[in-house]
């Protein structure tokens, strides 16, 4: 027994040495993750000890590091990964789009971003099963953040109309084989989430309305007007009442046409349904359109429409919702809606509503966004 103690000590020392060598030669999974993320962002600075750095030296948030520090999965809500105090966002690293709530997505889209990642409104409805093979999925690559045509079909709606299910843009009738013309359309609805008194006054201003299409020869401006052709039509809601109640016409003295826009003065009573309330109307919307563009469904490769809108009264902001769309027509007069854009709240500042038919799978192949933006007068 006297000779066993030194042997045991030697064995213990040898085991400790082997353990230390193994630790030095095998970096942890966390170190590997940190190395891969840091490699994607130069000049990073440290945050709390033991965590991946969450900002670089310029104050840009490193989104993937924040996600890992928070322990969030790739399918979780990533709103907290985009802090409001950041100078910008480095968006890359995740295998899936970063999912944000509506307010956060609007904020981030308007902020400086860089990287190879993508964003997604977490409640986006892709309308699967509606028969259109080019449905929008809401995924916004960072590379498309400066493309208003692409963004127009990915953002969450800002207000709610009687079509409450339309929470974002949707592709509808897919280049119908029997259609021979297409029409840019729009509507101004009462926001169902706001209260409108009958005595209120709204001066709705409608500007340039356009439709751009692509055929085998490329993109062209098919329709372009300083304001809609019939800006004085009120349709009772729900829409099914059109056949029963017809259409109300705004008195001519309340429609002022200028060189570059038209001003339509409406009341809260108009938007609340006016005379139609006694016959079952829940409200009414101002519905308008441009002029027909003669192109058949099979000839069309893409359709884009746009118009400008604003309201004069500051008190009206938040109470009206604008929508943009286009309709296909057949020689027999059958109407099929091509798409609908996302709902926008009408503000005192003019804004351009845009909608189109080019889904994400073919977008880079079909869309010439610089040409389309120029044709629409966006730059």
XYZ file of C-alpha atoms in Angstrom:
379
model
C 0.000 0.000 0.000
C 2.898 2.405 0.566
C 3.767 2.468 -3.190
C 0.273 3.290 -4.516
C 0.011 6.970 -3.430
C 2.650 8.376 -5.853
C 1.109 6.360 -8.684
C -2.329 7.807 -7.927
C -0.969 11.352 -7.823
C 0.792 10.898 -11.162
C -2.396 9.567 -12.760
C -4.370 12.531 -11.405
C -1.860 15.051 -12.785
C -1.904 13.326 -16.183
C -5.713 13.449 -16.311
C -5.742 17.159 -15.506
C -3.240 17.897 -18.289
C -5.301 15.967 -20.824
C -8.445 17.872 -19.793
C -6.730 21.251 -20.188
C -5.445 20.312 -23.638
C -8.911 19.241 -24.745
C -10.430 22.535 -23.570
C -7.876 24.592 -25.479
C -8.413 22.709 -28.745
C -12.289 22.639 -28.810
C -14.062 26.044 -28.934
C -17.595 26.123 -27.601
C -20.688 26.362 -29.830
C -21.299 29.875 -28.493
C -17.817 30.976 -29.575
C -18.413 29.567 -33.045
C -21.736 31.415 -33.303
C -20.122 34.641 -32.125
C -17.311 34.279 -34.650
C -19.702 33.737 -37.563
C -21.894 36.717 -36.693
C -18.989 39.017 -35.910
C -17.391 38.160 -39.235
C -20.440 39.585 -40.961
C -20.138 42.945 -39.189
C -16.868 44.840 -39.034
C -15.915 47.117 -36.156
C -18.227 45.602 -33.573
C -18.088 46.666 -29.930
C -18.745 44.625 -26.814
C -21.989 44.732 -24.867
C -22.578 42.978 -21.546
C -19.921 40.507 -20.508
C -20.646 37.002 -21.760
C -22.976 38.168 -24.526
C -22.475 38.788 -28.217
C -21.989 42.465 -29.124
C -25.319 44.053 -30.028
C -24.122 47.292 -31.657
C -21.221 48.145 -33.935
C -19.007 51.202 -33.494
C -21.406 53.383 -35.533
C -24.390 52.518 -33.318
C -26.034 50.104 -35.753
C -27.887 47.213 -34.107
C -26.572 43.733 -34.997
C -29.944 42.025 -35.228
C -28.769 38.411 -35.267
C -26.622 38.898 -32.168
C -29.570 40.385 -30.319
C -31.744 37.437 -31.353
C -29.168 34.966 -30.066
C -28.684 36.898 -26.817
C -32.445 36.851 -26.242
C -32.646 33.133 -27.025
C -35.317 33.635 -29.690
C -35.983 31.027 -32.375
C -36.164 31.820 -36.073
C -39.987 31.635 -36.012
C -40.463 33.823 -32.936
C -41.482 37.499 -32.809
C -38.254 39.435 -33.425
C -39.582 42.925 -32.712
C -37.248 43.234 -29.700
C -34.269 42.619 -31.979
C -34.805 46.023 -33.610
C -34.297 48.584 -30.788
C -35.665 52.049 -31.482
C -32.459 53.794 -30.354
C -30.322 52.183 -33.081
C -28.764 54.373 -35.780
C -29.488 51.577 -38.268
C -29.829 47.802 -38.518
C -27.450 45.077 -39.708
C -29.872 42.418 -40.946
C -28.270 39.061 -41.702
C -27.504 35.728 -40.101
C -30.929 34.130 -39.645
C -32.060 31.270 -41.891
C -35.556 32.821 -42.103
C -37.006 36.353 -42.328
C -37.041 38.357 -39.104
C -40.662 38.606 -38.010
C -41.896 41.956 -36.676
C -45.151 43.475 -35.534
C -46.776 46.049 -37.818
C -45.513 49.201 -36.081
C -41.959 47.884 -35.861
C -41.913 46.860 -39.534
C -43.056 50.317 -40.653
C -40.348 51.894 -38.498
C -37.563 49.591 -39.671
C -38.512 49.878 -43.364
C -38.065 53.645 -43.042
C -34.688 53.288 -41.250
C -31.165 52.610 -42.584
C -30.594 48.877 -43.042
C -27.870 46.739 -44.562
C -27.180 43.037 -44.891
C -28.401 40.024 -46.808
C -31.355 39.161 -44.579
C -35.080 39.859 -44.891
C -38.076 41.133 -42.919
C -41.667 39.960 -42.601
C -44.801 41.265 -40.929
C -45.542 38.322 -38.654
C -49.308 38.454 -39.329
C -49.034 38.650 -43.128
C -51.801 36.681 -44.878
C -50.541 34.994 -48.065
C -54.132 34.106 -49.108
C -53.151 30.547 -49.994
C -55.596 28.693 -52.181
C -57.169 31.648 -53.974
C -56.134 30.246 -57.361
C -53.438 32.792 -58.230
C -50.002 31.156 -58.577
C -48.204 34.468 -58.023
C -49.405 35.242 -54.517
C -47.407 37.642 -52.364
C -45.673 36.237 -49.286
C -44.749 39.476 -47.497
C -41.019 38.694 -47.325
C -38.960 41.879 -47.814
C -35.259 41.366 -48.614
C -33.080 44.209 -47.357
C -32.058 44.724 -50.990
C -35.678 45.701 -51.811
C -36.201 48.249 -49.015
C -35.660 51.161 -51.418
C -38.070 49.768 -54.007
C -41.567 51.267 -53.464
C -43.068 48.988 -56.124
C -41.938 45.841 -54.290
C -42.861 47.229 -50.858
C -46.367 48.158 -52.007
C -47.518 44.532 -51.823
C -45.725 43.530 -48.606
C -46.760 46.063 -45.965
C -49.547 45.640 -43.375
C -52.728 47.652 -43.875
C -52.977 50.837 -41.831
C -56.744 51.004 -41.449
C -59.771 48.719 -41.523
C -62.662 48.881 -43.986
C -65.807 46.790 -44.296
C -63.485 44.296 -46.023
C -61.841 43.554 -42.690
C -60.163 40.421 -44.057
C -57.909 42.514 -46.296
C -55.075 42.967 -43.839
C -52.481 43.281 -46.620
C -52.190 43.235 -50.408
C -53.502 40.328 -52.473
C -53.170 39.063 -56.042
C -56.552 38.007 -57.366
C -57.618 37.208 -60.968
C -54.547 35.858 -62.777
C -54.296 37.462 -66.264
C -57.712 36.132 -67.400
C -57.674 34.502 -70.830
C -60.980 36.163 -71.798
C -60.115 39.706 -70.594
C -59.300 42.371 -73.183
C -58.854 45.539 -71.086
C -57.863 46.652 -67.604
C -58.824 49.657 -65.452
C -57.083 51.384 -62.542
C -59.482 51.860 -59.616
C -59.472 53.211 -56.079
C -61.773 53.925 -53.151
C -61.894 56.045 -49.994
C -63.639 54.250 -47.128
C -64.598 55.264 -43.600
C -62.217 53.661 -41.112
C -64.347 51.171 -39.189
C -62.086 51.659 -36.152
C -62.910 55.383 -35.961
C -66.108 57.264 -35.165
C -67.336 59.748 -37.770
C -70.038 62.266 -36.872
C -72.595 63.168 -39.546
C -71.693 66.857 -39.225
C -67.987 66.441 -40.061
C -66.561 67.745 -43.327
C -63.897 66.028 -45.435
C -62.208 67.621 -48.429
C -60.778 64.601 -50.227
C -58.164 65.470 -52.849
C -57.428 63.019 -55.656
C -54.438 63.532 -57.944
C -52.757 61.726 -60.797
C -54.119 58.241 -61.575
C -52.066 55.966 -63.833
C -51.784 52.425 -65.093
C -48.551 50.886 -66.369
C -48.479 47.523 -68.124
C -45.923 45.153 -69.588
C -46.344 43.226 -72.836
C -43.797 41.476 -75.055
C -42.305 44.877 -75.966
C -41.745 45.988 -72.360
C -43.310 48.370 -69.845
C -45.491 51.234 -71.128
C -47.754 53.934 -69.692
C -51.239 52.900 -70.756
C -53.347 55.410 -68.808
C -52.329 58.703 -67.231
C -54.740 61.377 -65.981
C -54.432 64.355 -63.603
C -57.317 62.904 -61.553
C -59.945 60.143 -61.844
C -62.544 60.350 -64.598
C -65.570 60.003 -62.277
C -64.572 61.292 -58.827
C -68.147 61.896 -57.617
C -69.631 58.426 -57.077
C -70.650 57.144 -53.651
C -71.246 53.403 -53.322
C -73.254 52.088 -50.391
C -71.692 49.505 -48.081
C -71.650 46.592 -48.023
C -70.914 46.456 -51.759
C -73.742 44.008 -52.383
C -76.188 46.917 -51.972
C -75.155 48.392 -55.338
C -77.811 46.409 -57.201
C -80.479 47.240 -54.633
C -79.730 50.918 -53.927
C -77.772 52.026 -56.950
C -75.064 54.688 -56.715
C -75.285 58.168 -55.155
C -73.723 61.110 -57.019
C -71.993 63.929 -55.138
C -73.562 67.310 -56.070
C -71.530 69.193 -58.693
C -70.994 72.194 -56.386
C -69.013 69.908 -54.065
C -66.592 68.771 -56.794
C -63.810 71.232 -57.625
C -61.546 70.311 -60.558
C -58.119 71.929 -60.919
C -55.298 71.369 -63.389
C -53.620 68.621 -61.377
C -56.195 67.283 -58.897
C -59.847 67.244 -57.939
C -61.289 68.207 -54.530
C -64.431 66.392 -53.409
C -66.188 67.755 -50.323
C -67.969 65.044 -48.382
C -69.706 64.911 -45.027
C -69.689 62.420 -42.232
C -73.262 61.634 -43.203
C -72.051 60.648 -46.689
C -69.529 58.181 -45.277
C -72.073 56.913 -42.739
C -74.415 55.861 -45.540
C -76.536 58.970 -46.050
C -80.027 58.235 -47.394
C -79.102 54.573 -47.767
C -79.058 53.965 -44.033
C -82.829 53.620 -43.955
C -82.494 50.836 -46.536
C -79.764 48.862 -44.767
C -76.526 50.628 -45.659
C -73.789 50.514 -43.036
C -71.838 53.292 -44.734
C -70.549 54.419 -48.112
C -67.268 54.891 -49.936
C -66.061 57.238 -52.649
C -65.218 54.966 -55.600
C -63.332 56.175 -58.702
C -61.263 54.995 -61.659
C -59.083 56.008 -64.589
C -59.542 54.988 -68.245
C -59.397 51.594 -69.920
C -56.091 50.215 -71.152
C -56.627 47.763 -73.993
C -54.454 44.737 -73.314
C -55.547 41.124 -73.089
C -54.836 38.874 -70.172
C -52.579 36.533 -72.192
C -50.598 39.517 -73.565
C -49.976 41.048 -70.147
C -46.805 40.231 -68.224
C -47.465 42.704 -65.415
C -49.898 45.453 -64.357
C -49.180 48.382 -61.989
C -51.616 51.144 -60.998
C -51.249 54.204 -58.776
C -52.963 57.398 -57.659
C -52.336 60.285 -55.248
C -54.620 61.184 -52.349
C -54.782 63.508 -49.352
C -57.365 65.274 -47.177
C -57.344 68.958 -46.248
C -58.718 68.742 -42.709
C -56.252 67.797 -39.972
C -59.139 66.455 -37.870
C -59.896 63.930 -40.617
C -56.577 62.112 -40.286
C -57.164 58.547 -39.096
C -60.818 58.492 -40.113
C -60.529 57.664 -43.823
C -58.869 54.685 -45.508
C -57.654 54.623 -49.119
C -57.346 51.499 -51.274
C -55.855 50.868 -54.730
C -56.625 48.108 -57.231
C -57.288 47.266 -60.885
C -60.119 45.457 -62.657
C -60.055 43.204 -65.719
C -62.972 43.439 -68.177
C -64.127 40.968 -70.828
C -65.821 41.961 -74.123
C -69.117 40.943 -72.529
C -68.533 43.317 -69.603
C -67.646 40.731 -66.978
C -65.457 42.265 -64.235
C -62.652 40.441 -62.405
C -60.427 42.198 -59.881
C -56.714 41.782 -60.647
C -55.345 42.713 -57.219
C -55.782 44.982 -54.231
C -53.006 46.888 -52.488
C -52.695 47.444 -48.758
C -54.959 49.969 -47.014
C -53.500 53.395 -46.278
C -54.791 55.999 -43.827
C -55.519 59.253 -45.638
C -53.324 62.097 -44.374
C -52.929 65.799 -45.040
C -49.667 65.065 -46.854
C -50.164 63.715 -50.400
C -49.196 60.080 -50.780
C -49.126 57.733 -53.755
C -50.896 54.401 -53.467
C -49.449 51.608 -55.609
C -50.558 48.074 -56.434
C -49.400 45.475 -58.951
C -49.635 41.868 -60.154
C -45.980 40.774 -60.188
C -45.439 38.210 -57.431
C -42.104 37.652 -55.675
C -41.219 34.493 -57.630
C -41.038 36.439 -60.931
C -40.360 39.924 -59.625
C -36.683 40.182 -60.586
C -37.402 38.631 -63.968
C -40.441 40.754 -64.876
C -40.242 44.043 -62.997
C -38.114 46.958 -64.185
C -38.704 49.059 -61.103
C -36.671 52.078 -62.261
C -38.675 52.325 -65.495
C -42.022 51.782 -63.756
C -41.251 54.377 -61.086
C -40.314 56.874 -63.799
C -43.514 56.178 -65.753
C -45.560 56.687 -62.576
C -43.735 59.937 -61.793
C -42.258 58.668 -58.533
C -38.844 60.146 -59.398
